[in-house]
XYZ file of C-alpha atoms in Angstrom:
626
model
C 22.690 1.393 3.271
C 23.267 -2.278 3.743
C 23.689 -4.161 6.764
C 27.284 -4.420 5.877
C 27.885 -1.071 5.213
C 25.882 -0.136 8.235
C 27.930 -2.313 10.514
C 31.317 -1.071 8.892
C 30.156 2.117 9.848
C 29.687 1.269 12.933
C 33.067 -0.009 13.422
C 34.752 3.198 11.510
C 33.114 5.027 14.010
C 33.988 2.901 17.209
C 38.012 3.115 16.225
C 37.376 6.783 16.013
C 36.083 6.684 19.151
C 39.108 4.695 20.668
C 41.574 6.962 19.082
C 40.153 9.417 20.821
C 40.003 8.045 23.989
C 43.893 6.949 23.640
C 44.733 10.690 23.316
C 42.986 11.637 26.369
C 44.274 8.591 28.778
C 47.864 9.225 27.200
C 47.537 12.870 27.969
C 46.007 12.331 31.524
C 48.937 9.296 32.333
C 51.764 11.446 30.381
C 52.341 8.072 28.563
C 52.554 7.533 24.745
C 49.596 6.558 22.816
C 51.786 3.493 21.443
C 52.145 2.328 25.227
C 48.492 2.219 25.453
C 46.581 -1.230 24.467
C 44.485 -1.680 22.013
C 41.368 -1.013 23.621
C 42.186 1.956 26.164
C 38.816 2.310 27.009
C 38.777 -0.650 29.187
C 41.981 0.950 31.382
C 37.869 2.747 33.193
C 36.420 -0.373 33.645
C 35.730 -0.757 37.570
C 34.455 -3.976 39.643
C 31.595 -4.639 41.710
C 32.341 -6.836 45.215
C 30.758 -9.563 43.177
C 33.785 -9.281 40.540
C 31.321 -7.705 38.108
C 33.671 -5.711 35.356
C 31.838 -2.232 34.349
C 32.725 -0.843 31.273
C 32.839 2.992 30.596
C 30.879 2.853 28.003
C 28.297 0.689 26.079
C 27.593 0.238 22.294
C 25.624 -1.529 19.778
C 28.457 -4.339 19.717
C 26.913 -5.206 23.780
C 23.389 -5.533 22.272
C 22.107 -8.812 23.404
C 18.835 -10.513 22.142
C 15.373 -9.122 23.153
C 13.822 -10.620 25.851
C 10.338 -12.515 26.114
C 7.136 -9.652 26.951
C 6.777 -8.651 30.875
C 4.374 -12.049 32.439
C 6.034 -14.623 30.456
C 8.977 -17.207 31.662
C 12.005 -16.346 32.644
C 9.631 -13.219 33.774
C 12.933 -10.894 32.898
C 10.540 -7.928 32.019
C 8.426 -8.551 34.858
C 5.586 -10.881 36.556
C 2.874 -8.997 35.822
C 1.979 -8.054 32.151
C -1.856 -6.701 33.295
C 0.107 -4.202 35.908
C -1.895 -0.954 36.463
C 0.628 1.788 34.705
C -1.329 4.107 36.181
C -0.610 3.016 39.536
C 2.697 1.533 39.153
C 4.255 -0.295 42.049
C 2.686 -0.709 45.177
C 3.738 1.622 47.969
C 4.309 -0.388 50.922
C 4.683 1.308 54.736
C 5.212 -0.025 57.715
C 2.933 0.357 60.915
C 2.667 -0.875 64.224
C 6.231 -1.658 65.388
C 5.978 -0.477 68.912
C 4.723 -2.823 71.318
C 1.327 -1.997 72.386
C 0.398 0.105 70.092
C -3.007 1.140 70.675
C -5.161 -0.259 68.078
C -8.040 2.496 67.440
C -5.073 4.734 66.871
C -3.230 2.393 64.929
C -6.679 1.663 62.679
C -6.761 5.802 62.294
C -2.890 5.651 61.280
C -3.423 2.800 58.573
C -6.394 3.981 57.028
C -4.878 7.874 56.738
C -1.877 6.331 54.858
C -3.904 4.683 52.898
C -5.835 7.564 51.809
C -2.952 9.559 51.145
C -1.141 7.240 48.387
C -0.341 3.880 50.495
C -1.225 1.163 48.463
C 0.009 -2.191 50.336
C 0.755 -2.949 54.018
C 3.035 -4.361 56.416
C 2.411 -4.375 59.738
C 4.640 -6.103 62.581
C 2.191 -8.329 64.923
C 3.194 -9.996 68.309
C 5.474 -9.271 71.201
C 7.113 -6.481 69.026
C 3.614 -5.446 67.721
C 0.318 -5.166 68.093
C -1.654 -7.922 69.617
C -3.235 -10.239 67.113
C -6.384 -10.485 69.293
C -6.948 -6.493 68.329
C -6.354 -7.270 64.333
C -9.920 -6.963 63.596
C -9.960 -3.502 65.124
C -7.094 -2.539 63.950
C -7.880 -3.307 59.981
C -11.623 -2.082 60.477
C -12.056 -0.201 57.442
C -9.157 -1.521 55.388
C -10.627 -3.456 51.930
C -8.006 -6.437 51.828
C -8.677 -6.929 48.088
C -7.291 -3.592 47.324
C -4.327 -2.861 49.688
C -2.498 -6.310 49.805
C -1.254 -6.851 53.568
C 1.821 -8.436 54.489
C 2.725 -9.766 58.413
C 6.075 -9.270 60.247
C 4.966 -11.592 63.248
C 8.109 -13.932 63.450
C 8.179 -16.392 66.352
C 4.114 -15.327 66.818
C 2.910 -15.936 63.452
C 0.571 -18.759 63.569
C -1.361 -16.784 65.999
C -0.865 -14.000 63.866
C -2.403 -15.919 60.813
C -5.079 -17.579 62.789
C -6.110 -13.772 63.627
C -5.795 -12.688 59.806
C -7.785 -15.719 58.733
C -10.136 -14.634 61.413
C -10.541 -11.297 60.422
C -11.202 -12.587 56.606
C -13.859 -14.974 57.196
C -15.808 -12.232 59.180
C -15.232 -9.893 56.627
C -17.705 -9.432 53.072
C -15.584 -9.543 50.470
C -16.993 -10.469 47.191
C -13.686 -11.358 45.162
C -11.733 -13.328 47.505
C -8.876 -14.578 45.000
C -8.164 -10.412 44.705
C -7.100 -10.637 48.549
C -3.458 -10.706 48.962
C -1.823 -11.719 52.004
C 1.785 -12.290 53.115
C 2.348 -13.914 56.348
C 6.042 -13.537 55.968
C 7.642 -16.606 57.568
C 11.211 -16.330 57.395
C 12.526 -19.427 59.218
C 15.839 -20.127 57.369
C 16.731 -16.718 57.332
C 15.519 -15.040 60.870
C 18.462 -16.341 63.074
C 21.632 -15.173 61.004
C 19.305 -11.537 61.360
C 19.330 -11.979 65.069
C 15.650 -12.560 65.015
C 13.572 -15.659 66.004
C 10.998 -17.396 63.882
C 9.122 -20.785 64.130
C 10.467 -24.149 63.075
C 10.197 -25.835 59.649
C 7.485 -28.323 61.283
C 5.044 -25.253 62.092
C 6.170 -23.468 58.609
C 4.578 -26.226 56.788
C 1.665 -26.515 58.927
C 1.189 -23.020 58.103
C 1.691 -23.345 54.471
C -1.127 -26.364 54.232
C -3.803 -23.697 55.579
C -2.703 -21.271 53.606
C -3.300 -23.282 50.216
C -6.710 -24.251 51.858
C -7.553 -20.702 51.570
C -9.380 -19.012 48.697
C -7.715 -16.052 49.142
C -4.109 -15.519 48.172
C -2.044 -16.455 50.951
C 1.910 -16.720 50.882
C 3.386 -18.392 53.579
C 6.944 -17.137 53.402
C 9.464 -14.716 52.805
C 12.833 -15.450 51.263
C 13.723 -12.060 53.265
C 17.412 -11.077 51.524
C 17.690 -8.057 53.226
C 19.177 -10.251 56.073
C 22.155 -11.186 53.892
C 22.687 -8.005 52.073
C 22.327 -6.253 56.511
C 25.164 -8.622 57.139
C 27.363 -7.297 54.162
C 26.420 -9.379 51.087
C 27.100 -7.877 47.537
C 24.138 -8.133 45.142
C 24.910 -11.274 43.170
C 25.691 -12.881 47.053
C 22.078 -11.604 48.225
C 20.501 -13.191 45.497
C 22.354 -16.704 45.580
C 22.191 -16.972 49.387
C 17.913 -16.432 48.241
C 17.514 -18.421 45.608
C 19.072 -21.217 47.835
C 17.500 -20.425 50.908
C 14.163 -20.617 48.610
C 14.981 -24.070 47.170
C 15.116 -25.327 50.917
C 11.982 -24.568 51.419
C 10.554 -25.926 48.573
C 12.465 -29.084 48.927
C 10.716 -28.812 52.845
C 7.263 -28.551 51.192
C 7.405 -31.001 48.506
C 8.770 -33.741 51.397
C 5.744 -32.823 53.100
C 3.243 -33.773 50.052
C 2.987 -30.327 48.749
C 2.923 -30.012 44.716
C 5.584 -28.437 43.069
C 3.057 -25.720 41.731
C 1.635 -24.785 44.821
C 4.987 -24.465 46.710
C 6.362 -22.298 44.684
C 3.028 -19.936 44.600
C 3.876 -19.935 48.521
C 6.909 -18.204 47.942
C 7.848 -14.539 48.069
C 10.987 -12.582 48.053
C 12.139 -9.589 50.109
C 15.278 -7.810 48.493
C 17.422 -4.765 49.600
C 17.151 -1.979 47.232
C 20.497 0.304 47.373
C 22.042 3.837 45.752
C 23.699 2.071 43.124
C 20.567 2.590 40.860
C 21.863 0.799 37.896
C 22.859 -1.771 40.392
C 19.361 -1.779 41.634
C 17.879 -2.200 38.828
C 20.011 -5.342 37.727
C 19.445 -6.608 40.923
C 15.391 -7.551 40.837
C 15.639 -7.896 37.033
C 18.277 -10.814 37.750
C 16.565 -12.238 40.350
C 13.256 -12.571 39.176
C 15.112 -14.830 36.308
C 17.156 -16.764 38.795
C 13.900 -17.739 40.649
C 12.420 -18.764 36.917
C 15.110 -21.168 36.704
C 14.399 -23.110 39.820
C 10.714 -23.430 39.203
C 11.872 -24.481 35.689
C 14.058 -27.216 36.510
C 11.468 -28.335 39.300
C 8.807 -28.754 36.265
C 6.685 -25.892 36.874
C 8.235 -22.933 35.052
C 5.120 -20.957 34.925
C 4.956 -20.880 38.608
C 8.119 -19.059 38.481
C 6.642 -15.624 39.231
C 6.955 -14.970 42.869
C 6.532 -12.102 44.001
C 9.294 -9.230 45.086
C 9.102 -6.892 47.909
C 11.992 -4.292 47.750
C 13.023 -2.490 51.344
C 15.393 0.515 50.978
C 18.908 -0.584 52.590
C 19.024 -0.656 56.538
C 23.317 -0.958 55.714
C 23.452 2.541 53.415
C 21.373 4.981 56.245
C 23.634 7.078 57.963
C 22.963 8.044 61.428
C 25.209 11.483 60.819
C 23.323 14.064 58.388
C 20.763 11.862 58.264
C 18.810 13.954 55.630
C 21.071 12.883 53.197
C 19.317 9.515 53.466
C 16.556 10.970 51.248
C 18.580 11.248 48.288
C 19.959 7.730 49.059
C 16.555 6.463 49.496
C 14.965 8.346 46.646
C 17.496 6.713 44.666
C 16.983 3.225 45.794
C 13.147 3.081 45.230
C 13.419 4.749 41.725
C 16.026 1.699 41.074
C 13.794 -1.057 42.410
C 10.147 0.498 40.840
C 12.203 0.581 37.671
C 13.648 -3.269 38.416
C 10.206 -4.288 38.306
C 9.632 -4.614 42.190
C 5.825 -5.596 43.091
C 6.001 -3.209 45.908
C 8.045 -1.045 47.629
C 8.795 0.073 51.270
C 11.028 3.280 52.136
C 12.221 3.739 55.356
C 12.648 6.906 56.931
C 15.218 8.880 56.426
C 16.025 8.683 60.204
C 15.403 5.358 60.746
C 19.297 4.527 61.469
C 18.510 6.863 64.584
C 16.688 4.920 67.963
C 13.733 6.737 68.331
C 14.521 8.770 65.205
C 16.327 12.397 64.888
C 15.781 14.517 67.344
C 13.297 17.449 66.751
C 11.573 14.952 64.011
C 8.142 13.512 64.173
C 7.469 10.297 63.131
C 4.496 11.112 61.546
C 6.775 13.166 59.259
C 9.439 10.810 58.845
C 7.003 8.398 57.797
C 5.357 10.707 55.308
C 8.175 11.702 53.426
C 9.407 7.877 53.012
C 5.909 7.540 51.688
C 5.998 10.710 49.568
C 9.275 9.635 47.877
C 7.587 7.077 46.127
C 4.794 9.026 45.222
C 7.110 11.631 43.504
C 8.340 8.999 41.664
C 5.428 7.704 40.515
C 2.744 10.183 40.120
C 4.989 13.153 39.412
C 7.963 11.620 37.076
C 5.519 8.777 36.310
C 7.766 5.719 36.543
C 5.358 3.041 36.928
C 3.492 4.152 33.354
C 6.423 1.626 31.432
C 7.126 -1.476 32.024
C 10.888 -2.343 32.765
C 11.745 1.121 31.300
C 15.154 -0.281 31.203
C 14.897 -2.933 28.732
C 17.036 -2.798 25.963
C 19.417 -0.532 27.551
C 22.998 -2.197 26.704
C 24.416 -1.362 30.213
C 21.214 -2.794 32.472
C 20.957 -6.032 30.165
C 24.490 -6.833 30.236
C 24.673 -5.722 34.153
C 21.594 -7.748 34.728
C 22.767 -10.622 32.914
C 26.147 -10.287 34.809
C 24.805 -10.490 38.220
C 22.537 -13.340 37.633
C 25.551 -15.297 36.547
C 27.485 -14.340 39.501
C 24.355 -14.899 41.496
C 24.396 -18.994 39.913
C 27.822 -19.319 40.838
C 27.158 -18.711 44.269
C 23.822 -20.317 44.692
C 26.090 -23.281 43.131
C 28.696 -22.953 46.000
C 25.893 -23.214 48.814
C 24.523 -26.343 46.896
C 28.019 -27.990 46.406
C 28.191 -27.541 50.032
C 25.255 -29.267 51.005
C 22.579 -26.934 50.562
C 21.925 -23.609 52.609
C 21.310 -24.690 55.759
C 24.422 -26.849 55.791
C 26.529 -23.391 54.136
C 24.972 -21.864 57.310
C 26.172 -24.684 59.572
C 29.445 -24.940 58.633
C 29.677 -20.876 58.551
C 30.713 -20.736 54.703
C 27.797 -18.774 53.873
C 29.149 -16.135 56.284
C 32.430 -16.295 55.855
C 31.616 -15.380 52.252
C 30.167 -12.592 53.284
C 32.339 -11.129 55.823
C 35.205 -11.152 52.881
C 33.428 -8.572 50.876
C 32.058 -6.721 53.915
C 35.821 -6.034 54.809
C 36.260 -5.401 51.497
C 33.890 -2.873 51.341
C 34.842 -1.541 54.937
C 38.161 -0.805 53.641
C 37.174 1.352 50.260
C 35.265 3.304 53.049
C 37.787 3.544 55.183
C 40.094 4.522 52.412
C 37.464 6.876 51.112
C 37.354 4.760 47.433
C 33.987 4.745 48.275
C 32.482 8.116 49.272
C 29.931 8.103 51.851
C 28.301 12.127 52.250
C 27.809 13.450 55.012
C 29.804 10.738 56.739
C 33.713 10.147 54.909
C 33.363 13.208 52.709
C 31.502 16.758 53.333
C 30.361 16.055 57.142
C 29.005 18.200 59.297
C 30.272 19.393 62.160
C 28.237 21.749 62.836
C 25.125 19.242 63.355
C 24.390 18.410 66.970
C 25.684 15.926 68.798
C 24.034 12.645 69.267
C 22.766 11.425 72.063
C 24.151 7.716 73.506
C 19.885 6.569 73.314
C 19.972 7.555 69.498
C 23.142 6.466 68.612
C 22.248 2.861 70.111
C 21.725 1.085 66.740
C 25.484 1.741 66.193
C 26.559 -1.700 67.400
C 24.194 -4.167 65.875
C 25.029 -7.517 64.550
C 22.170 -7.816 62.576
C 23.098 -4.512 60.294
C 26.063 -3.858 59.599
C 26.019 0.325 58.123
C 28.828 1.167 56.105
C 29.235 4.141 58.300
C 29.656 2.946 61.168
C 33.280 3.168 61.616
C 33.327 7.059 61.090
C 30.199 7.595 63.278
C 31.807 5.734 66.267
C 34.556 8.264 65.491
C 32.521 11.208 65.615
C 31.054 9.737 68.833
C 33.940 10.272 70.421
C 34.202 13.687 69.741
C 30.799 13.961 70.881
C 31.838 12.717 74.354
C 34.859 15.155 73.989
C 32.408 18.241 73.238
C 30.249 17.442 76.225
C 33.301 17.109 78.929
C 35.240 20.149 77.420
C 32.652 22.103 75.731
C 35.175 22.077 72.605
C 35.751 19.435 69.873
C 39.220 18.110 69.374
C 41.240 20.702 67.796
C 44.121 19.983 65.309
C 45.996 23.430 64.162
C 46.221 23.813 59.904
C 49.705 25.578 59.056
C 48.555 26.681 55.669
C 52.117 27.615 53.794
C 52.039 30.277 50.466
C 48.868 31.965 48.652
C 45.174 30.833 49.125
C 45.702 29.511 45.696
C 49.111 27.520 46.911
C 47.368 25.842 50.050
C 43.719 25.487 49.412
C 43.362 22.185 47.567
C 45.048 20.341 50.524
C 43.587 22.662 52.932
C 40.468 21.684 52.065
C 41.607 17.984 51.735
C 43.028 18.141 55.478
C 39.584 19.815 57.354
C 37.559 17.806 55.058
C 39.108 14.223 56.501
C 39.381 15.689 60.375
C 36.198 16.415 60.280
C 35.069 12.593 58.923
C 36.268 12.321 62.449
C 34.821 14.804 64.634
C 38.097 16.601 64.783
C 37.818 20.455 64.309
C 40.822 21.933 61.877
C 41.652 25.617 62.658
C 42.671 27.744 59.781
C 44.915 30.787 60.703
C 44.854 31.715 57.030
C 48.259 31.887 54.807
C 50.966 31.883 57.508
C 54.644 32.397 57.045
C 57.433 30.347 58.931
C 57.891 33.262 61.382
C 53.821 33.578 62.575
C 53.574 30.346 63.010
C 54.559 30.249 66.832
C 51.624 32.935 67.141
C 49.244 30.559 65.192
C 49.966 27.701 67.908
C 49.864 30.147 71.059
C 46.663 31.522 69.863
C 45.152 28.202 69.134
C 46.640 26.014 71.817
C 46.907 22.718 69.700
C 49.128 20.417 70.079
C 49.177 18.796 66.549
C 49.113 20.726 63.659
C 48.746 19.204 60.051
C 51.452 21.813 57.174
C 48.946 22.676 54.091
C 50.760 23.743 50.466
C 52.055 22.679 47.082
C 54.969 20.360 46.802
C 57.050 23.206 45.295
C 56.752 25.078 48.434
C 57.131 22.169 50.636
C 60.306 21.700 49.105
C 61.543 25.437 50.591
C 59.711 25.316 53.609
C 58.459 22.577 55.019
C 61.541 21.558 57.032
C 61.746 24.735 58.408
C 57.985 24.928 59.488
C 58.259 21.673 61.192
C 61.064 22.781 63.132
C 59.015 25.998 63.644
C 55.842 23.741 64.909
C 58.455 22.088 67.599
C 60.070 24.677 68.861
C 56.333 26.496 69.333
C 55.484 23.144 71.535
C 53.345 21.588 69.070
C 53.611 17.392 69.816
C 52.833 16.043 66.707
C 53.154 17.083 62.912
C 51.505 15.863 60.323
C 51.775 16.929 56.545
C 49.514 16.940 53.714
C 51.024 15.507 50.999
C 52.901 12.335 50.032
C 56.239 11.207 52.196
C 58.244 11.007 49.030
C 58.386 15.161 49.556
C 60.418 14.150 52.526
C 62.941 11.841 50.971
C 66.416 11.730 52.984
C 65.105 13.961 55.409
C 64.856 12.286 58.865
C 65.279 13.990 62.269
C 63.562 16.257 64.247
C 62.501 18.212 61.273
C 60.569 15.038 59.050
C 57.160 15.524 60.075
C 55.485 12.297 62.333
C 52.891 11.099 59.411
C 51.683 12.148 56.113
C 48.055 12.777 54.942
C 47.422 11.690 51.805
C 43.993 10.530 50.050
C 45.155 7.006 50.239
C 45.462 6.300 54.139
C 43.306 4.338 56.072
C 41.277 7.358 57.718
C 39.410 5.539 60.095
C 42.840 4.045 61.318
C 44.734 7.660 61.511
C 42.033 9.103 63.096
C 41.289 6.534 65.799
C 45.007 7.322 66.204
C 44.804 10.908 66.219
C 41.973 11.011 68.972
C 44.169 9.122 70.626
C 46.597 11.547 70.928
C 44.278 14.396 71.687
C 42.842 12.602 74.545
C 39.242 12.119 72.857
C 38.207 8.435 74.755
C 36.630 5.361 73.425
C-alpha cells in the first residue's frame, strides 16, 4: 500500500470512528446527531488548572517528530544515556529529621536501608537534625561514591558542608568524581515554604568551594515542591523553577562564576503527583525547559541538571491514610517513568504528626521504600528508558506543559524576574487562583478525593488534636483539608457525646426506588463526619416512628423523582409534624417547583453543591463546634 493509500485509510477509518462516537454522545445527550459538531469527540476533552485541553483520545494524526536519544540536548529522553537499567532510578529516603537523633543509631538506620534497596540519601542536618559535628559517625560505613547523599540543612548548611567536606577528605575513596553530593541550598525558595535558609552572599561562597572540590558537589536546589505545597499546577511549578533557577545563575555569573560551572551547580527538586500521565509530562517538560536556559546562556550541554522527585506533601490525606499508598505508588511509577534521577516516597502517614497511630515508623518508612522497589525490581520500570516516548498522549501532554510552563516563566521575567514576582506577591497570587480553583472542584466533589470527599470512613478512629496538627499549615496546603477539619469536628462531637452527629435518611419506595440517592446522601454526610441512619424503605405513615426511634432532628427524603412527585410533600409535612427541624431532599429543587410553604423541604442535595459549605452548615445546626 502506498503512503497515500495508507493515510486515506487512516482517515476512512478516523470518520468511522467519529460517526460512531456522534451516535453515542447523541444517544447519551438525547440530541440529534445533526446538532452535534463536526468533531464530537472533542465535546470529552477536559482542562488541566494550567488550561491544558485533554483530548479523549489520541491518533496517528497527534504524532509529533521523534526526539533526540536519552543524554543529548534538549535531554527530553533523559540526562543520562549510560543509566544502569538494571538499577533504574535511585531510591532516595529520608533520615534523621528529629532533633537529636542519636547518631550510632542513626549510622545503624542508614546503613540497614541501604542494604535493603536504598540507593541515594537525604538526610536533614542542623537544629532540625542531627548535629554536623556527629556526621562522620553517623555516615561510618556509607561508600559516598555509590549512594549519592543529598543535605536538608537550611539556615545551618555551611556548617553542614564544612562537616561533609570533612568527612570526605578523611575518607579513602579512590574515584572521587563518582561521589555525589547535594548540599541543597534553597535560598530563593525557603521563605515562601515557611522555612529559613542563608543569604545569596553565603550561597555563593558556598558554591566557590564546592567547584573547588573534586568530587561532585551541587550547591543548590531549585526545590519546586514549595510552589506546587502552596497550590501551583504543574506548568506553574515548573515556570516559578526555571525562573527561580535563572536567578541564581544570574547570582553566580555576577560573582565570576562561568556559565558552565553554574549551571553544573544546579539541581531540581519536583513534586511528583497521582495524575501519572501528568507526572510523567511533568519531569519530561522540565528537563527541556531547563535545556533551554543553559542554551540561550551558551552552554547547552550543561543543560542536564539533575531531578529529584518527592511524592506530593498537598495529595496525603490525613483520613484513611492507607489510601496514600496507592496515591504514592502512583506518583513514583509517574516520576521513575518521567525520567527522575531519584526518587523519595514519603510515608503513607506522613500527613499525620508523629504518624498514625498504632504505626511504626520503621514500617512506614519501609513500605515508602518498598514501593519503589516493586516498581522497579518486580514490574521492572527502570530497564527502558523514557518508556513513554512516542506515546501520542505523553508527547503532546509533555509538549503542552512545557509551553504553558514558558508562558509563565515569561510572566515572572516580564515582571522583573522571580524575586521581584515574589516581592510584589504576583507569583502568589498566581497561585492562590488555581489553588481556589482546585479547592472548589473538591469541594464540589469534580475532583474525587477517596477516603476523604467520596467512600470515607467512618468507622476509622478518631484523630487525636497532636496528630491532626499539620492540618493548619501555611507551608502545605492538602487538598483535603477542608473535609478533614470537618470530620474534626465530629471527632470533638464523638468524644463529648459518645455519638457522631446523626442526620435521619427517609428512604421513600423499593430498595431499587431509593438506593442510588441513598447511597448518594450517607456517602456525602459522611465526607463530613455526619452519621446517616437508614430505617430501610419507609412509608409516609412510619415515618413519625423512624424519627422517635432515632431522635434526629434533620432528616434528608431518599427516592426517584417519580415518587417524589406523589410523596414528597406529604413526607415533609410528615417529618414536621414528627418534630424533625430541618429537611433536606435528595434530588434537584426543580422537583419542588411552585411548591413553597411548610411542606418545600429547607435545601436540596444534589451532586453539584458546595459540600464543604452545606456541611459546615449542617454541623452547625446539629450543634457539632468549630
Amino acid at each position: 500500500m502506498s503512503i497515500a493509500s495508507h493515510e486515506d485509510a487512516a482517515r476512512s477509518a478516523h470518520a468511522a470512528w467519529q460517526k460512531a462516537v456522534a451516535g453515542v454522545l447523541a444517544k447519551s445527550r438525547r440530541v440529534d446527531v445533526a446538532d452535534l459538531p463536526d468533531d464530537p469527540e472533542h465535546l470529552l476533552d477536559s482542562t488541566t488548572y494550567d488550561g491544558i485541553t485533554v483530548s479523549p483520545l489520541y491518533t496517528a494524526f497527534d504524532e509529533r517528530p521523534e526526539g533526540p536519544l536519552p543524554g543529548q540536548f534538549p535531554f527530553l529522553r533523559g540526562r543520562d544515556p549510560h543509566r544502569d537499567v538494571n538499577a533504574g532510578w535511585k531510591v532516595c529516603t529520608r533520615h534523621g529529621s528529629s532533633a537529636g537523633d542519636d547518631a550510632p543509631a542513626l549510622n545503624t538506620q542508614i546503613l540497614d536501608s541501604l542494604s535493603n534497596g536504598t540507593s541515594a540519601l537525604w538526610l536533614t542536618v542542623g537544629s532540625r537534625g542531627v548535629d554536623p559535628t556527629a556526621l562522620a559517625d553517623v555516615l561510618s560505613g556509607v561508600y559516598l561514591e555509590l549512594a549519592p547523599l543529598t543535605i536538608d540543612a537550611r539556615e545551618d548548611v555551611s556548617a553542614a558542608a564544612a562537616a561533609v567536606f570533612g568527612v570526605l577528605d578523611s575518607a579513602d575513596i579512590d574515584d572521587r568524581a563518582a561521589v555525589d553530593i547535594r548540599l541543597g541550598v534553597s535560598t530563593l525558595t525557603t521563605g515562601l515554604g515557611g522555612t529559613e535558609s542563608i543569604e545569596m552572599a553565603e550561597t555563593l561562597e558556598l558554591v566557590h568551594r564546592s567547584i573547588a572540590r573534586t568530587e561532585s558537589v551541587r550547591t543548590i536546589t531549585v526545590d519546586g515542591t514549595v510552589f506546587h505545597n502552596l497550590g501551583a499546577a504543574d506548568a506553574q511549578e515548573l515556570g516559578a523553577a526555571i525562573a527561580a533557577g535563572l536567578e541564581y545563575l544570574r547570582s553566580m555569573t555576577d560573582s565570576g562564576i562561568g556559565i558552565s560551572d553554574a549551571l553544573r551547580q544546579v539541581e531540581f527538586r519536583f513534586s511528583a503527583t497521582d495524575d501519572q500521565f501528568q507526572t510523567i509530562a511533568k519531569f519530561r517538560a522540565a528537563r527541556t525547559l531547563w535545556a533551554r536556559i543553559a542554551q540561550v546562556c551558551g552552554a547547552p550541554d550543561a543543560g542536564d541538571a539533575p531531578q529529584h522527585a518527592v511524592t506530593s506533601e498537598a495529595m496525603m490525606s490525613q483520613r484513611d491514610p492507607w489510601v496514600n499508598m496507592l496515591r504514592t505508588t502512583l506518583a513514583s511509577f509517574g516520576a521513575g517513568v518521567g525520567g527522575a534521577d531519584s526518587v523519595t516516597v514519603l510515608p503513607f502517614d506522613a500527613a499525620l504528626d508523629g504518624g498514625a497511630a498504632g504505626v511504626s515508623k520503621t514500617f512506614a518508612a519501609r513500605i515508602a521504600r518498598n514501593t519503589q522497589l516493586l516498581l522497579l525490581e518486580e514490574a521492572h520500570l527502570g530497564r527502558v528508558l523514557d518508556p513513554g516516548a512516542g506515546s501520542w498522549y505523553i508527547e503532546e501532554l509533555t509538549a503542552a506543559v512545557a509551553a504553558k510552563a514558558w508562558e509563565f516563566f515569561q510572566t515572572i521575567e516580564a515582571s522583573g524576574g522571580f524575586r521581584a514576582a515574589v516581592d510584589d506577591g504576583s507569583l502568589v497570587a498566581a497561585i492562590e487562583k488555581t489553588r481556589a480553583e482546585r479547592d472548589s472542584d473538591i469541594a464540589h466533589r469534580v475532583t474525587p478525593l477517596t477516603g476523604v470527599n467520596e467512600f470515607p470512613n467512618l468507622a476509622e478512629a478518631p484523630l487525636s488534636p497532636e496528630q491532626t496538627a499539620q492540618q493548619g499549615s501555611a507551608a502545605v496546603y492538602r487538598y483535603g483539608r477542608a473535609f478533614e477539619a470537618l470530620r474534626d469536628r465530629s471527632d470533638a462531637f464523638l468524644a463529648e457525646h459518645d455519638s457522631r452527629p446523626t442526620v435521619l435518611l427517609v428512604p421513600l419506595g423499593s430498595v431499587a426506588e431509593h438506593n442510588v440517592r441513598t447511597t448518594f446522601a450517607s456517602n456525602l454526610l459522611a465526607s463530613g463526619g455526619i452519621e446517616a441512619v437508614n430505617p430501610g424503605p419507609l412509608t409516609v405513615d412510619g415515618i413519625a416512628a423512624a424519627v422517635e426511634a432515632s431522635s434526629a432532628s434533620t432528616a434528608v427524603v431518599c427516592g426517584t423523582d417519580k415518587r417524589y412527585a406523589d410523596e414528597a410533600a406529604t413526607a415533609v409535612d410528615a417529618l414536621r409534624a414528627a418534630g424533625v427541624t430541618q429537611v433536606l431532599l435528595a434530588g434537584p429543587e426543580k422537583i419542588f417547583a411552585g411548591i413553597d410553604g411548610a411542606s418545600r423541604p429547607d435545601g436540596f442535595l444534589t451532586a453539584k453543591v458546595d459540600a464543604v459549605a452545606v456541611l459546615t452548615e449542617l454541623l452547625d445546626t446539629l450543634g457539632a463546634s468549630k
